CSV table of C-alpha atoms and ligand atoms in Angstrom, one decimal:
chain,number,residue,atom,x,y,z
A,1072,MET,CA,70.3,-74.8,35.7
A,1073,LYS,CA,70.9,-73.8,39.3
A,1074,HIS,CA,74.1,-71.9,38.3
A,1075,GLN,CA,72.4,-70.1,35.4
A,1076,ARG,CA,69.8,-68.7,37.8
A,1077,PHE,CA,72.6,-67.5,40.1
A,1078,TRP,CA,74.3,-65.6,37.2
A,1079,VAL,CA,71.0,-64.1,36.0
A,1080,TRP,CA,70.4,-62.9,39.6
A,1081,ILE,CA,73.9,-61.3,39.7
A,1082,ALA,CA,73.3,-59.6,36.3
A,1083,LEU,CA,69.9,-58.2,37.5
A,1084,MET,CA,71.6,-56.9,40.6
A,1085,GLY,CA,74.2,-55.2,38.4
A,1086,VAL,CA,71.7,-53.4,36.2
A,1087,GLY,CA,69.1,-52.6,38.8
A,1088,ALA,CA,69.4,-52.8,42.5
A,1089,VAL,CA,73.0,-51.8,43.1
A,1090,PRO,CA,73.1,-48.7,41.0
A,1091,ARG,CA,69.8,-47.5,42.4
A,1092,THR,CA,71.0,-47.9,46.0
A,1093,MET,CA,74.3,-46.2,45.1
A,1094,ALA,CA,72.5,-43.2,43.5
A,1095,ALA,CA,70.6,-42.5,46.7
A,1096,SER,CA,73.4,-43.5,49.1
A,1097,LEU,CA,75.3,-41.4,51.6
A,1098,TYR,CA,78.4,-42.2,49.6
A,1099,ASN,CA,77.3,-40.4,46.6
A,1100,LEU,CA,77.8,-36.6,45.9
A,1101,PRO,CA,75.3,-34.4,47.6
A,1102,ARG,CA,72.8,-32.6,45.4
A,1103,GLY,CA,73.8,-29.4,47.0
A,1104,VAL,CA,72.1,-26.0,47.3
A,1105,THR,CA,73.5,-24.0,44.3
A,1106,PRO,CA,72.7,-24.2,40.6
A,1107,ILE,CA,76.3,-25.4,39.9
A,1108,SER,CA,76.1,-28.1,42.5
A,1109,HIS,CA,72.9,-29.4,40.9
A,1110,GLU,CA,74.6,-29.5,37.5
A,1111,ILE,CA,77.7,-31.2,38.9
A,1112,TYR,CA,75.4,-33.8,40.5
A,1113,GLY,CA,73.7,-34.3,37.1
A,1114,LEU,CA,77.1,-34.8,35.4
A,1115,ASN,CA,78.1,-37.3,38.1
A,1116,MET,CA,74.9,-39.3,37.6
A,1117,LEU,CA,75.3,-39.2,33.8
A,1118,ALA,CA,78.8,-40.7,34.1
A,1119,PHE,CA,77.5,-43.2,36.7
A,1120,TRP,CA,74.7,-44.5,34.6
A,1121,ILE,CA,76.9,-44.7,31.5
A,1122,MET,CA,79.4,-46.7,33.6
A,1123,CYS,CA,76.6,-49.0,34.8
A,1124,GLY,CA,75.6,-49.6,31.2
A,1125,ILE,CA,79.1,-50.4,30.1
A,1126,ALA,CA,79.6,-52.7,33.1
A,1127,ALA,CA,76.3,-54.5,32.3
A,1128,VAL,CA,77.4,-55.1,28.7
A,1129,VAL,CA,81.0,-56.1,29.5
A,1130,PHE,CA,80.2,-58.4,32.5
A,1131,GLY,CA,77.1,-59.7,30.7
A,1132,ALA,CA,79.3,-60.8,27.7
A,1133,ILE,CA,81.8,-62.4,30.1
A,1134,THR,CA,79.1,-64.2,32.0
A,1135,TRP,CA,77.4,-65.3,28.7
A,1136,SER,CA,80.8,-66.7,27.5
A,1137,ILE,CA,81.5,-68.5,30.8
A,1138,ILE,CA,78.1,-70.1,30.8
A,1139,PHE,CA,77.4,-70.9,27.2
A,1140,HIS,CA,80.9,-71.3,25.7
A,1141,ARG,CA,82.7,-73.1,28.5
A,1142,ARG,CA,85.1,-75.9,27.6
A,1143,SER,CA,82.8,-78.7,28.7
A,1144,ARG,CA,80.2,-77.6,26.2
A,1145,HIS,CA,82.6,-76.6,23.4
A,1146,PRO,CA,85.8,-78.6,23.7
A,1147,LYS,CA,86.9,-77.3,20.3
A,1148,PRO,CA,87.2,-73.5,20.4
A,1149,ALA,CA,85.9,-71.4,17.5
A,1150,GLU,CA,88.6,-69.8,15.4
A,1151,PHE,CA,88.2,-66.2,14.1
A,1152,HIS,CA,90.5,-63.3,13.5
A,1153,GLU,CA,90.1,-59.6,12.7
A,1154,SER,CA,86.8,-58.0,12.1
A,1155,THR,CA,86.9,-54.5,10.6
A,1156,VAL,CA,83.3,-53.9,11.5
A,1157,LEU,CA,83.8,-54.9,15.1
A,1158,GLU,CA,86.9,-52.7,15.4
A,1159,VAL,CA,85.1,-49.7,14.0
A,1160,VAL,CA,82.2,-50.3,16.3
A,1161,TRP,CA,84.3,-50.5,19.5
A,1162,THR,CA,86.2,-47.4,18.5
A,1163,VAL,CA,83.2,-45.3,17.5
A,1164,ILE,CA,81.0,-46.2,20.5
A,1165,PRO,CA,83.5,-45.0,23.2
A,1166,PHE,CA,84.2,-41.9,21.1
A,1167,ILE,CA,80.5,-41.0,21.2
A,1168,ILE,CA,80.3,-41.8,24.9
A,1169,LEU,CA,83.2,-39.5,25.6
A,1170,ILE,CA,81.6,-36.7,23.6
A,1171,VAL,CA,78.3,-37.2,25.4
A,1172,MET,CA,80.2,-36.7,28.7
A,1173,ALA,CA,82.7,-34.0,27.7
A,1174,VAL,CA,80.3,-31.5,26.1
A,1175,PRO,CA,78.1,-31.0,29.2
A,1176,ALA,CA,81.1,-31.1,31.5
A,1177,ALA,CA,82.9,-28.4,29.6
A,1178,ARG,CA,79.7,-26.2,29.7
A,1179,VAL,CA,79.4,-26.6,33.5
A,1180,LEU,CA,83.1,-25.7,33.9
A,1181,LEU,CA,82.6,-22.5,31.9
A,1182,ARG,CA,79.5,-21.6,33.8
A,1183,ALA,CA,81.1,-22.3,37.2
A,1184,GLU,CA,83.9,-19.9,36.5
A,1185,ASN,CA,81.8,-17.1,34.9
A,1186,VAL,CA,81.7,-14.5,37.7
A,1187,HIS,CA,80.1,-11.8,35.6
A,1188,HIS,CA,77.1,-10.0,37.0
A,1189,SER,CA,78.0,-11.0,40.6
A,1190,GLU,CA,76.1,-9.0,43.2
A,1191,MET,CA,78.7,-9.1,45.9
A,1192,THR,CA,82.3,-10.2,46.5
A,1193,VAL,CA,84.0,-12.0,49.4
A,1194,GLU,CA,87.8,-12.5,49.5
A,1195,VAL,CA,88.7,-15.9,50.9
A,1196,THR,CA,92.3,-16.2,52.2
A,1197,GLY,CA,93.8,-19.3,53.6
A,1198,TYR,CA,96.4,-19.3,56.3
A,1199,GLN,CA,98.1,-22.0,58.3
A,1200,TRP,CA,95.5,-22.7,59.9
A,1201,LEU,CA,92.4,-20.6,59.5
A,1202,TRP,CA,90.4,-18.8,56.9
A,1203,ARG,CA,89.9,-15.1,56.5
A,1204,TYR,CA,86.8,-13.7,54.9
A,1205,THR,CA,86.9,-10.1,53.7
A,1206,TYR,CA,83.8,-8.3,52.6
A,1207,PRO,CA,85.4,-5.3,50.7
A,1208,ARG,CA,82.1,-3.4,50.4
A,1209,TRP,CA,81.6,-3.2,54.1
A,1210,HIS,CA,85.3,-3.4,55.2
A,1211,ILE,CA,84.5,-6.5,57.2
A,1212,ASN,CA,87.2,-9.0,58.1
A,1213,VAL,CA,86.2,-12.3,59.6
A,1214,TYR,CA,88.8,-14.7,61.0
A,1215,SER,CA,87.4,-18.2,61.0
A,1216,ARG,CA,89.2,-20.6,63.2
A,1217,LEU,CA,88.4,-24.1,64.6
A,1218,ALA,CA,86.1,-23.7,67.6
A,1219,ASN,CA,87.3,-25.2,70.8
A,1220,SER,CA,83.9,-26.9,71.3
A,1221,SER,CA,84.6,-28.7,68.0
A,1222,LEU,CA,87.6,-30.5,69.6
A,1223,ARG,CA,85.7,-31.9,72.5
A,1224,ILE,CA,85.2,-35.7,72.4
A,1225,ALA,CA,82.6,-37.8,74.2
A,1226,PRO,CA,83.6,-38.6,77.8
A,1227,LEU,CA,84.9,-42.0,78.7
A,1228,ASN,CA,82.3,-44.5,80.0
A,1229,SER,CA,79.5,-42.5,78.2
A,1230,GLY,CA,78.9,-45.4,75.9
A,1231,LEU,CA,79.4,-43.1,72.9
A,1232,SER,CA,82.1,-43.3,70.3
A,1233,PRO,CA,84.7,-40.6,71.2
A,1234,TYR,CA,84.1,-38.8,67.9
A,1235,SER,CA,80.3,-38.9,68.0
A,1236,VAL,CA,80.2,-35.3,69.2
A,1237,PRO,CA,78.2,-33.3,66.6
A,1238,HIS,CA,80.5,-31.6,64.0
A,1239,TYR,CA,83.7,-32.9,65.5
A,1240,LEU,CA,86.4,-30.7,64.0
A,1241,HIS,CA,83.8,-29.0,61.8
A,1242,SER,CA,82.8,-26.0,63.9
A,1243,VAL,CA,84.4,-22.5,63.7
A,1244,THR,CA,84.6,-19.4,65.8
A,1245,HIS,CA,83.0,-17.2,63.1
A,1246,PRO,CA,81.4,-18.6,60.0
A,1247,LEU,CA,81.2,-17.1,56.5
A,1248,VAL,CA,77.8,-15.5,56.4
A,1249,LEU,CA,76.2,-15.1,53.0
A,1250,PRO,CA,72.8,-13.9,51.7
A,1251,VAL,CA,70.5,-16.4,50.1
A,1252,GLY,CA,69.6,-15.9,46.4
A,1253,GLU,CA,72.5,-13.5,45.5
A,1254,LYS,CA,75.3,-14.3,43.1
A,1255,VAL,CA,78.4,-14.1,45.3
A,1256,ARG,CA,81.8,-13.9,43.7
A,1257,LEU,CA,84.5,-15.6,45.8
A,1258,LEU,CA,88.1,-14.5,45.3
A,1259,ILE,CA,90.2,-17.3,46.7
A,1260,THR,CA,93.9,-17.0,47.6
A,1261,SER,CA,96.5,-17.9,50.3
A,1262,LYS,CA,99.0,-16.0,52.3
A,1263,ASP,CA,101.4,-19.0,52.9
A,1264,VAL,CA,101.1,-22.5,51.4
A,1265,ILE,CA,98.5,-24.0,49.1
A,1266,HIS,CA,95.1,-24.6,50.7
A,1267,SER,CA,91.8,-25.5,49.1
A,1268,TRP,CA,88.4,-24.1,49.9
A,1269,TRP,CA,85.9,-27.0,49.7
A,1270,VAL,CA,82.2,-27.0,50.6
A,1271,PRO,CA,80.5,-30.0,48.9
A,1272,ASP,CA,76.9,-28.6,49.3
A,1273,LEU,CA,77.9,-25.5,47.4
A,1274,GLY,CA,79.6,-27.5,44.6
A,1275,VAL,CA,82.8,-25.6,45.2
A,1276,GLN,CA,86.3,-26.8,45.6
A,1277,MET,CA,88.9,-24.2,44.7
A,1278,ASP,CA,92.6,-24.1,45.3
A,1279,ALA,CA,93.9,-21.2,47.4
A,1280,ASN,CA,97.3,-20.5,46.0
A,1281,PRO,CA,99.8,-17.9,47.4
A,1282,GLY,CA,100.3,-15.1,44.8
A,1283,LEU,CA,97.3,-16.1,42.7
A,1284,VAL,CA,93.6,-15.2,43.0
A,1285,ASN,CA,91.1,-17.8,41.8
A,1286,SER,CA,87.5,-16.8,41.3
A,1287,ILE,CA,84.3,-18.8,41.5
A,1288,TRP,CA,80.7,-17.9,42.4
A,1289,VAL,CA,77.9,-19.3,44.4
A,1290,ARG,CA,74.2,-18.6,44.6
A,1291,ILE,CA,72.8,-20.4,47.6
A,1292,GLU,CA,69.1,-21.3,47.2
A,1293,LYS,CA,68.3,-22.5,50.7
A,1294,PRO,CA,69.0,-20.9,54.1
A,1295,GLY,CA,71.1,-23.2,56.2
A,1296,ILE,CA,74.5,-24.2,57.6
A,1297,TYR,CA,76.9,-25.8,55.1
A,1298,ARG,CA,80.2,-27.3,56.2
A,1299,GLY,CA,83.4,-28.1,54.5
A,1300,GLN,CA,87.1,-28.1,55.1
A,1301,CYS,CA,90.5,-27.4,53.6
A,1302,ASN,CA,91.1,-30.0,51.0
A,1303,GLN,CA,94.8,-29.6,50.3
A,1304,ILE,CA,97.3,-31.0,52.8
A,1305,CYS,CA,98.8,-27.8,54.1
A,1306,GLY,CA,100.8,-28.8,57.2
A,1307,TRP,CA,100.3,-30.3,60.6
A,1308,GLY,CA,97.2,-28.2,61.2
A,1309,HIS,CA,95.5,-29.2,57.9
A,1310,ALA,CA,92.7,-31.0,59.7
A,1311,TYR,CA,92.0,-27.9,62.0
A,1312,MET,CA,90.8,-25.4,59.4
A,1313,PRO,CA,87.2,-26.3,58.7
A,1314,ILE,CA,84.8,-24.1,56.8
A,1315,VAL,CA,81.3,-23.2,57.9
A,1316,VAL,CA,79.0,-21.2,55.6
A,1317,VAL,CA,75.8,-19.8,57.1
A,1318,ALA,CA,73.3,-18.8,54.4
A,1319,GLU,CA,70.6,-16.3,55.6
A,1320,PRO,CA,67.8,-14.4,54.0
A,1321,LYS,CA,68.8,-11.0,52.7
A,1322,ALA,CA,67.3,-9.0,55.6
A,1323,GLN,CA,69.0,-11.2,58.2
A,1324,PHE,CA,72.3,-10.9,56.3
A,1325,GLN,CA,72.1,-7.1,56.3
A,1326,ALA,CA,71.3,-7.2,60.0
A,1327,TRP,CA,74.4,-9.3,60.5
A,1328,VAL,CA,76.5,-6.8,58.5
A,1329,ARG,CA,75.3,-3.9,60.7
A,1330,GLU,CA,75.8,-5.8,63.9
A,1331,TRP,CA,79.3,-6.9,62.9
A,1332,GLN,CA,80.3,-3.3,61.9
A,1333,GLU,CA,79.0,-2.0,65.3
A,1334,ARG,CA,81.0,-4.7,67.2
A,1335,HIS,CA,84.2,-4.3,65.1
A,1336,PRO,CA,84.5,-0.6,64.1
A,1337,ALA,CA,88.3,-1.0,63.7
A,1338,ASP,CA,87.9,-3.3,60.7
A,1339,ALA,CA,87.3,-0.4,58.5
A,1340,ASP,CA,90.9,0.9,58.9
A,1341,ASP,CA,92.4,-2.6,59.0
A,1342,ALA,CA,91.2,-4.3,55.9
A,1343,SER,CA,94.6,-4.6,54.2
A,1344,SER,CA,96.8,-5.6,57.2
A,1345,PRO,CA,95.7,-8.9,58.7
A,1346,THR,CA,97.5,-10.4,61.7
A,1347,PRO,CA,95.9,-13.8,61.7
A,1348,GLN,CA,98.3,-15.6,64.1
A,1349,GLY,CA,97.5,-13.1,66.9
A,1350,SER,CA,93.9,-12.1,66.2
B,1194,CU,CU1,94.8,-25.7,54.5
């Protein structure tokens, strides 16, 4: 009796507490701040709950068998072979589950790559080891490198973990500044090896391939600072090319554009000939 209660408790944990904790946990995907990131989160949770259901059924059946059909209770095992009904059921049910997951996933993929009706474009170029953001409409080139402050670690004897410094390896000299509420098309490529532009809060991870331009779009709903990093091992400096996106209301974004143009008048002539290593 004692054992039965134990297994019932484990089963309840399986269908209730554990998945609920996982769904809200730091280890889950972030909900993000773009329509696509919300949809990706929804897909993730759909798959997660389906898996929880399957796990509950499978482990429930195993537990049931262990408890009620163990050898001490049934020394003579039952004998049965082939059941067409059962085989049809366990083929059809997974097929339906796959369709239930594949249809919405395919829809989100198509929507994520549909860059029609974008309101502005930013070209994102990966280099060993920095990102360049080009705003063709305003002839702005932003070279975004790891900030020195980001490399600082907590001093010895401070009682802090050396890497407890805020945004360790995740701050840059110049962020990618984007307006809130606008559909921004990102054209992503590389000038050397394969990199990957990844910002979880935006629901974007796109490979930056030399000789190929990938496109994706974001519409950021909330002003804020969103951090990511290169997500494709691209050489010894792979860990030193973080991504910082600053999303600002439109008026502030326009003010940033004007200010940048005043401070960097040469960019207008230089949009097509980057010198990332020296700049
Ligand atoms: Cu990289």
